[in-house]
Short mmCIF file of C-alpha atoms and ligand atoms in Angstrom, two decimals:
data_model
loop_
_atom_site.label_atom_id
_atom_site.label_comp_id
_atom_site.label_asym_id
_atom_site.label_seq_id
_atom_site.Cartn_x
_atom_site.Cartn_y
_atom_site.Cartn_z
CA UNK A 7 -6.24 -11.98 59.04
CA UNK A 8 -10.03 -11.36 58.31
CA UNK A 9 -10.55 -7.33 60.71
CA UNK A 10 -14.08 -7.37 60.51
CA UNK A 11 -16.04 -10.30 62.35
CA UNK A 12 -19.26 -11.14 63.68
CA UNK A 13 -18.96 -11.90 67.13
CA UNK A 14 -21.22 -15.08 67.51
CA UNK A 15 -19.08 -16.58 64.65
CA UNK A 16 -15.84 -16.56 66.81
CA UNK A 17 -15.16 -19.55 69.16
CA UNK A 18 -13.97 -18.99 72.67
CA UNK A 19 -10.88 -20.33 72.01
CA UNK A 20 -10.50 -17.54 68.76
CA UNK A 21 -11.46 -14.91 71.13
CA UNK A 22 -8.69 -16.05 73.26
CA UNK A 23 -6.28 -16.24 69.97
CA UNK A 24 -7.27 -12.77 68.80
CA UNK A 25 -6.96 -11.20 72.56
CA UNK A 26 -3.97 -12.55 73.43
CA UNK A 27 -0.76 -10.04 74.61
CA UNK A 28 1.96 -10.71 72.82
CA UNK A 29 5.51 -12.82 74.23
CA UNK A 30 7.91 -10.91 75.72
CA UNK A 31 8.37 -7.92 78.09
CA UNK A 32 5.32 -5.81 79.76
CA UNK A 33 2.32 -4.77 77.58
CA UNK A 34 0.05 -2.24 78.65
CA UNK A 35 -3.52 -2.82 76.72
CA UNK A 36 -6.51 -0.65 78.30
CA UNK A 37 -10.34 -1.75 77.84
CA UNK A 38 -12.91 1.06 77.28
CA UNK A 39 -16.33 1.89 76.71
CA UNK A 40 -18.29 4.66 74.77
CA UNK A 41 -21.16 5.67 73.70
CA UNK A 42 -21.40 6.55 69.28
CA UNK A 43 -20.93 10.18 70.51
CA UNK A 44 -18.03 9.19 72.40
CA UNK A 45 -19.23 9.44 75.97
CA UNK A 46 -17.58 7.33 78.54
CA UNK A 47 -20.62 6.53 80.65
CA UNK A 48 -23.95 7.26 81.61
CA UNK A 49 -24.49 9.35 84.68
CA UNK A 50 -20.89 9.04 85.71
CA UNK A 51 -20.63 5.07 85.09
CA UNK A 52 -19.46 2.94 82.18
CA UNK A 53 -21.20 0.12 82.95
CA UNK A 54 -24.47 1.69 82.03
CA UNK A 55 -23.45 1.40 78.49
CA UNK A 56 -22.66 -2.08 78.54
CA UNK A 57 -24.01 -5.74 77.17
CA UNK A 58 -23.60 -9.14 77.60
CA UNK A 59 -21.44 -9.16 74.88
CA UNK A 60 -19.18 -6.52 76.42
CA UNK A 61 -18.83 -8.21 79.84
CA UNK A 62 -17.84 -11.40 77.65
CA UNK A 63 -15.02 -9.42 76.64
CA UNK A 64 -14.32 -7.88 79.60
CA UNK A 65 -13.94 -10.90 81.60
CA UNK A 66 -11.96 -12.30 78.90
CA UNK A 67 -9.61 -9.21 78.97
CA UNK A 68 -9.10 -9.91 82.82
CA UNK A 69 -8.98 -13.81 82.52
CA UNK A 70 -5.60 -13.08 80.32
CA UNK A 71 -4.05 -10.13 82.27
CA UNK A 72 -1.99 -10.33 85.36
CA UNK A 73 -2.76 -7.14 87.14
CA UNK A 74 -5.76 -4.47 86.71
CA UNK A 75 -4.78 -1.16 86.98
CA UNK A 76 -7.44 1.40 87.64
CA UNK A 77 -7.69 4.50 89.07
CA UNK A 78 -8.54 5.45 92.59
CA UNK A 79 -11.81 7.31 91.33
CA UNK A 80 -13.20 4.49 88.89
CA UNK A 81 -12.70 1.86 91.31
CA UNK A 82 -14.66 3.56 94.10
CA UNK A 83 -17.26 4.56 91.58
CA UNK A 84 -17.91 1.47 89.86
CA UNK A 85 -17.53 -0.67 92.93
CA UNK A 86 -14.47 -2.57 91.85
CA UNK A 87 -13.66 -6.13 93.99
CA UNK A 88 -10.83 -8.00 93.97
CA UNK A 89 -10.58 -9.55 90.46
CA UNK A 90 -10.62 -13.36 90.40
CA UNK A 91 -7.73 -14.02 88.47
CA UNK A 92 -5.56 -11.34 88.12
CA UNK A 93 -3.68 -8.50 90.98
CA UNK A 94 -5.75 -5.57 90.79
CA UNK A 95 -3.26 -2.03 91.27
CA UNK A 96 -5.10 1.10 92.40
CA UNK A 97 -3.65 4.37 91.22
CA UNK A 98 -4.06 7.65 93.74
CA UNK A 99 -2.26 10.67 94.44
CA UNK A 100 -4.75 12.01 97.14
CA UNK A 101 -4.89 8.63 99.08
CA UNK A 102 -8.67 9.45 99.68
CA UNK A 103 -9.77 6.25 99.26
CA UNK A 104 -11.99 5.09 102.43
CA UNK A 105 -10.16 2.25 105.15
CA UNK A 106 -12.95 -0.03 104.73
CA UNK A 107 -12.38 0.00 101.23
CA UNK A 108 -12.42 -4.58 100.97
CA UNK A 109 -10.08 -4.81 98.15
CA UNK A 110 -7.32 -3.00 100.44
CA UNK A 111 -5.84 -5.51 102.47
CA UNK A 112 -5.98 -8.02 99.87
CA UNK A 113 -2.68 -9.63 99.52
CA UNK A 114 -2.77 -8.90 95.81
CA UNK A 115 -4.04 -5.50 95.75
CA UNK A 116 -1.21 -2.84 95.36
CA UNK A 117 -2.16 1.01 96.02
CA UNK A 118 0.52 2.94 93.21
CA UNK A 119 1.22 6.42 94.77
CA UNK A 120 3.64 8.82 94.59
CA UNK A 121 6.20 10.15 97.54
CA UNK A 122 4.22 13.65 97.94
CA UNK A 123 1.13 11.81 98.83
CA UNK A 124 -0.30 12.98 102.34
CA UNK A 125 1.45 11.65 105.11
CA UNK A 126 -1.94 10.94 107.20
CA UNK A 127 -3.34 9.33 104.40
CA UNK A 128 -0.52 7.18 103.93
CA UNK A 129 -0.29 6.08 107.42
CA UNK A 130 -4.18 5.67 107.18
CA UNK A 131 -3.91 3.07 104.63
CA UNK A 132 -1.24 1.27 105.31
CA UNK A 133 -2.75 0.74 108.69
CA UNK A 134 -5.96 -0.46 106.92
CA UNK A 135 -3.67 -3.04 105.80
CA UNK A 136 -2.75 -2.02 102.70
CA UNK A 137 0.03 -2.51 100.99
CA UNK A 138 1.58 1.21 98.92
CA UNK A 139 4.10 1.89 96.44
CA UNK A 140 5.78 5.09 95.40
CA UNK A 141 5.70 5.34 91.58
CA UNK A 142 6.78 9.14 91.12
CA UNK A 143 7.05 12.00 92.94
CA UNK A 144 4.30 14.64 92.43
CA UNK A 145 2.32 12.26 90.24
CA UNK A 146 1.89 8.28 89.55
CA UNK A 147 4.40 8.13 86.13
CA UNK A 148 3.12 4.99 83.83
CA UNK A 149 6.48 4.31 83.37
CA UNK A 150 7.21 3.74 86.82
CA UNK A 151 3.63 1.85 87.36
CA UNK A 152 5.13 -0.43 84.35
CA UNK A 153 8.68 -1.26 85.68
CA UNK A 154 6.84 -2.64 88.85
CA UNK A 155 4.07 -4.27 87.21
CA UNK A 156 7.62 -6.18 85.80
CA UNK A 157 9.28 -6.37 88.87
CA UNK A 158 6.68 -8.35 90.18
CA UNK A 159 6.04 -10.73 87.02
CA UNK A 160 3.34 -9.23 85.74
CA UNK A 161 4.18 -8.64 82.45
CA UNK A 162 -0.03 -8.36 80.77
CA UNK A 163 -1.13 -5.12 82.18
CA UNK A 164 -4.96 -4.34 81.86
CA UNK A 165 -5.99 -0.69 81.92
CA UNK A 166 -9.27 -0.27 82.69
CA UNK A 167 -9.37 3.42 83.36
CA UNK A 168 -10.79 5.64 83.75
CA UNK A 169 -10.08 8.01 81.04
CA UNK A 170 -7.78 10.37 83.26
CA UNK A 171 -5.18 7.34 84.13
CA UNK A 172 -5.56 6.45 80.64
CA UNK A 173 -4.37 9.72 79.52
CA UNK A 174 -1.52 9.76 81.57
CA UNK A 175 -0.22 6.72 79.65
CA UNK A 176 -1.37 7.92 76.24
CA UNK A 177 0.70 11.06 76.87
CA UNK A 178 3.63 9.32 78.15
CA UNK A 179 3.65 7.04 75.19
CA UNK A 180 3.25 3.88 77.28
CA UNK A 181 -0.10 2.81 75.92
CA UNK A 182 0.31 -0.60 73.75
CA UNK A 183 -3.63 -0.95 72.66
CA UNK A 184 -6.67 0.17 73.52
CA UNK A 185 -9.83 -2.34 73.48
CA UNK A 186 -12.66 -0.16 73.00
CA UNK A 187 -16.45 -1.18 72.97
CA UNK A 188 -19.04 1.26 70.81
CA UNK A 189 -22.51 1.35 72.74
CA UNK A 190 -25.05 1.27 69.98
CA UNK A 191 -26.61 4.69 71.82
CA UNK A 192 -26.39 7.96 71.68
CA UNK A 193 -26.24 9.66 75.22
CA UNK A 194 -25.62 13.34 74.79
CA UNK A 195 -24.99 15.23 77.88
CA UNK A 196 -21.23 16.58 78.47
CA UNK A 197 -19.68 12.91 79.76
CA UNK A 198 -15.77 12.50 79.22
CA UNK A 199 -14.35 10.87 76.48
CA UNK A 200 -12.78 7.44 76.94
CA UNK A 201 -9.38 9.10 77.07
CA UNK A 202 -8.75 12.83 78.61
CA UNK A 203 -4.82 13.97 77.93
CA UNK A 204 -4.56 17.58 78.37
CA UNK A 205 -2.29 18.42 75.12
CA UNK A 206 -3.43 17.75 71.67
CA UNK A 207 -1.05 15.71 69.39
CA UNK A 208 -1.47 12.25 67.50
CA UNK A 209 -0.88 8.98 68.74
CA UNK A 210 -1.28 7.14 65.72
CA UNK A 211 -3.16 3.37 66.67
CA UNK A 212 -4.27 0.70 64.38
CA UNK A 213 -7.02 -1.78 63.95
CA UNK A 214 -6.39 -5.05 64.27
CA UNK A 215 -9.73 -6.50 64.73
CA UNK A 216 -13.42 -5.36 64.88
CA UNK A 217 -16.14 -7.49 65.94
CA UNK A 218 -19.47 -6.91 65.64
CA UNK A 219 -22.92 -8.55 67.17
CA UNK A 220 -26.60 -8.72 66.81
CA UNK A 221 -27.52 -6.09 69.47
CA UNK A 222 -25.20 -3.32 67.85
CA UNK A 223 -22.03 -3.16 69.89
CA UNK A 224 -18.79 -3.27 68.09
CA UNK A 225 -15.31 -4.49 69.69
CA UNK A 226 -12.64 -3.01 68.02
CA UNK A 227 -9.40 -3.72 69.01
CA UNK A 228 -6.47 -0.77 68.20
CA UNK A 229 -2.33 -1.25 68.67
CA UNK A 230 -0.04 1.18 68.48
CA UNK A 231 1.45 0.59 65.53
CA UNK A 232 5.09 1.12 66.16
CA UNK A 233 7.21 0.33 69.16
CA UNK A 234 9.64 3.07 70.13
CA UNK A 235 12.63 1.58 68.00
CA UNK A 236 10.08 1.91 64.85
CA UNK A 237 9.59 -1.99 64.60
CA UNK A 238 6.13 -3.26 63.81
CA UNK A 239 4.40 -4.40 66.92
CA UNK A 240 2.10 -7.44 67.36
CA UNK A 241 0.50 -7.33 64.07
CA UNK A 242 -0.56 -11.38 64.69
CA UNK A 243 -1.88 -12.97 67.49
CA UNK A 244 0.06 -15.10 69.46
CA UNK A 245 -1.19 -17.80 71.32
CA UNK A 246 -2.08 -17.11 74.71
CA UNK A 247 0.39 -18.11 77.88
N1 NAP B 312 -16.08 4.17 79.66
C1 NAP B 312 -15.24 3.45 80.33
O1 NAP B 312 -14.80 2.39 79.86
C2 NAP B 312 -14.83 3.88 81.69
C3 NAP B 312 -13.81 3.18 82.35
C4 NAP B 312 -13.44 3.60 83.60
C5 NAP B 312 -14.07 4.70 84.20
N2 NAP B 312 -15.06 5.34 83.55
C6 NAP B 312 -15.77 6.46 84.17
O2 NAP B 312 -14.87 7.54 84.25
C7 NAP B 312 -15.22 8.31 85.39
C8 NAP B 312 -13.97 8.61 86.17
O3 NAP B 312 -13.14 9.38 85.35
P1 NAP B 312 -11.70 9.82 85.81
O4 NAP B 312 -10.94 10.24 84.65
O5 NAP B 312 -11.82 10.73 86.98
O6 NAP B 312 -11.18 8.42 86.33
P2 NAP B 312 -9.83 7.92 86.96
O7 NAP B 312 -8.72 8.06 86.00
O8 NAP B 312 -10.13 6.59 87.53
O9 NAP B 312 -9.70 8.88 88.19
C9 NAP B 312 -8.78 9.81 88.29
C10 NAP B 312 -8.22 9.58 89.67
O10 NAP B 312 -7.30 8.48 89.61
C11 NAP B 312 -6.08 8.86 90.17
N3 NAP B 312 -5.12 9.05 89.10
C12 NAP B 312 -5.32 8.88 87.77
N4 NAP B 312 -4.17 9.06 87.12
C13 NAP B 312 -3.25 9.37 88.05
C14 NAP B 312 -1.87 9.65 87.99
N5 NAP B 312 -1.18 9.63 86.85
N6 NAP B 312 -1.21 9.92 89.16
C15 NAP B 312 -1.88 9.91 90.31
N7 NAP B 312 -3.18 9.63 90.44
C16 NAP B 312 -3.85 9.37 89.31
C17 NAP B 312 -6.34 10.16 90.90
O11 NAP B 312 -6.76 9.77 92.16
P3 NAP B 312 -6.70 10.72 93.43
O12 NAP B 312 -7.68 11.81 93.16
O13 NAP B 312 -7.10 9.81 94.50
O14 NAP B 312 -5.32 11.25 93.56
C18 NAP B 312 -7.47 10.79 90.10
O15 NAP B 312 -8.30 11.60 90.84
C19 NAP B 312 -16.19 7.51 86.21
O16 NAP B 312 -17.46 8.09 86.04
C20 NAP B 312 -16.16 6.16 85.60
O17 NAP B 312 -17.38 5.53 85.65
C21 NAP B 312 -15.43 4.96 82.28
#
């Protein structure tokens, strides 16, 4: 397969091809943003740094997932609404996300918590309508957020941060691929990076594709690039479901 593309040279039904998640069991891909000096947004949001070209991609991304997963924080921030398409799965351990939050009650929004959340909180929500789920006890575990992403049939997990959530699956090893946009910009400043884990160590991801366009973003798309019994992942494509 030919990495390095030009963007405007790739049909919609190749982007389709070269984004889709692979057969099988869940797959957790997450879809970034940065800045060339690695910042993950511009006065606290991502979608600052963004283009048409990366909202192409991004609605793509959705378009083939089942469920978004997003922390509490990012979705408040950004202004998240229910996603067309896919479930969209809110991750919080403080439960301090406000009642009249819309996509709450939404019969396919999911709030992933954990059992030591506050009990006020709790009771707050779930009054607002919403609907909660314990995945861990002093923290939301990615491996627990996974097994009921499954439980419920929805095996093509979308990440789309922000870069503490993402960290929690890096460091748990339960990432599958990041999508990551590079903003033609530098932004300076001291903005996260894309993906905060607390402990250094390698986690060894490789490029499938990069795509490239005429107003300086790049897409590059990175998998892990063995699965925990040391097979090869997804190195093709496979045609989406
Ligand atoms: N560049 C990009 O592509 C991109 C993408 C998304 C976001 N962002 C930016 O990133 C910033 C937010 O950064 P952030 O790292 O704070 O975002 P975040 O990961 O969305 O927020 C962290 C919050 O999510 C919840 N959370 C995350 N992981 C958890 C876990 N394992 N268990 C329990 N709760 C967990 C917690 O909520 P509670 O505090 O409620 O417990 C935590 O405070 C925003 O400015 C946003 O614009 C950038």
């Amino acid at each position: 397969m030919q990495i390095l593309r030009k963007a405007s040279e790739v049909t919609p039904d190749e982007l389709r091809v070269l984004y889709a998640y692979p057969d099988g069991g869940p797959h957790v891909r997450a879809n970034m943003i940065a800045s060339i000096d690695g910042a993950a947004g511009l006065e606290g949001r991502s979608g600052d740094l963004g283009a048409d070209g990366d909202r192409r991609i991004y609605r793509l991304l959705r378009a083939l997932s089942d469920v978004v997963v997003v922390g509490a924080h990012t979705a408040i921030t950004e202004g998240y609404r229910q996603p067309d398409g896919p479930a969209l799965a809110i991750v919080s351990r403080s439960l301090q996300i406000p009642v009249d939050y819309a996509p709450l009650s939404h019969p396919r929004t999911l709030v992933l918590t954990c059992s030591t959340a506050p009990p006020q909180r709790r009771q707050a929500l779930t009054r607002a309508g919403a609907t909660l789920v314990d995945c861990g006890a002093d923290t939301v575990d990615p491996r627990a957020v996974i097994a009921e992403c499954a439980r419920r049939a929805w095996p093509a997990i979308l990440l789309e941060g922000g870069p503490r959530l993402l960290g929690s699956f890096v460091a748990a090893d339960a990432l599958d691929e990041l999508c990551l946009t590079t903003s033609p910009v530098i932004v300076g400043g001291t903005a996260t990076r894309p993906v905060h884990v607390d402990a250094e160590a390698a986690h060894p991801l490789r490029c499938a594709h990069l795509l490239g366009d005429d107003d300086g973003y790049l897409y590059a798309r990175w998998v892990r690039t063995r699965d925990q019994s040391g097979d090869e992942t997804h190195n093709t494509t496979r045609v989406p479901r």
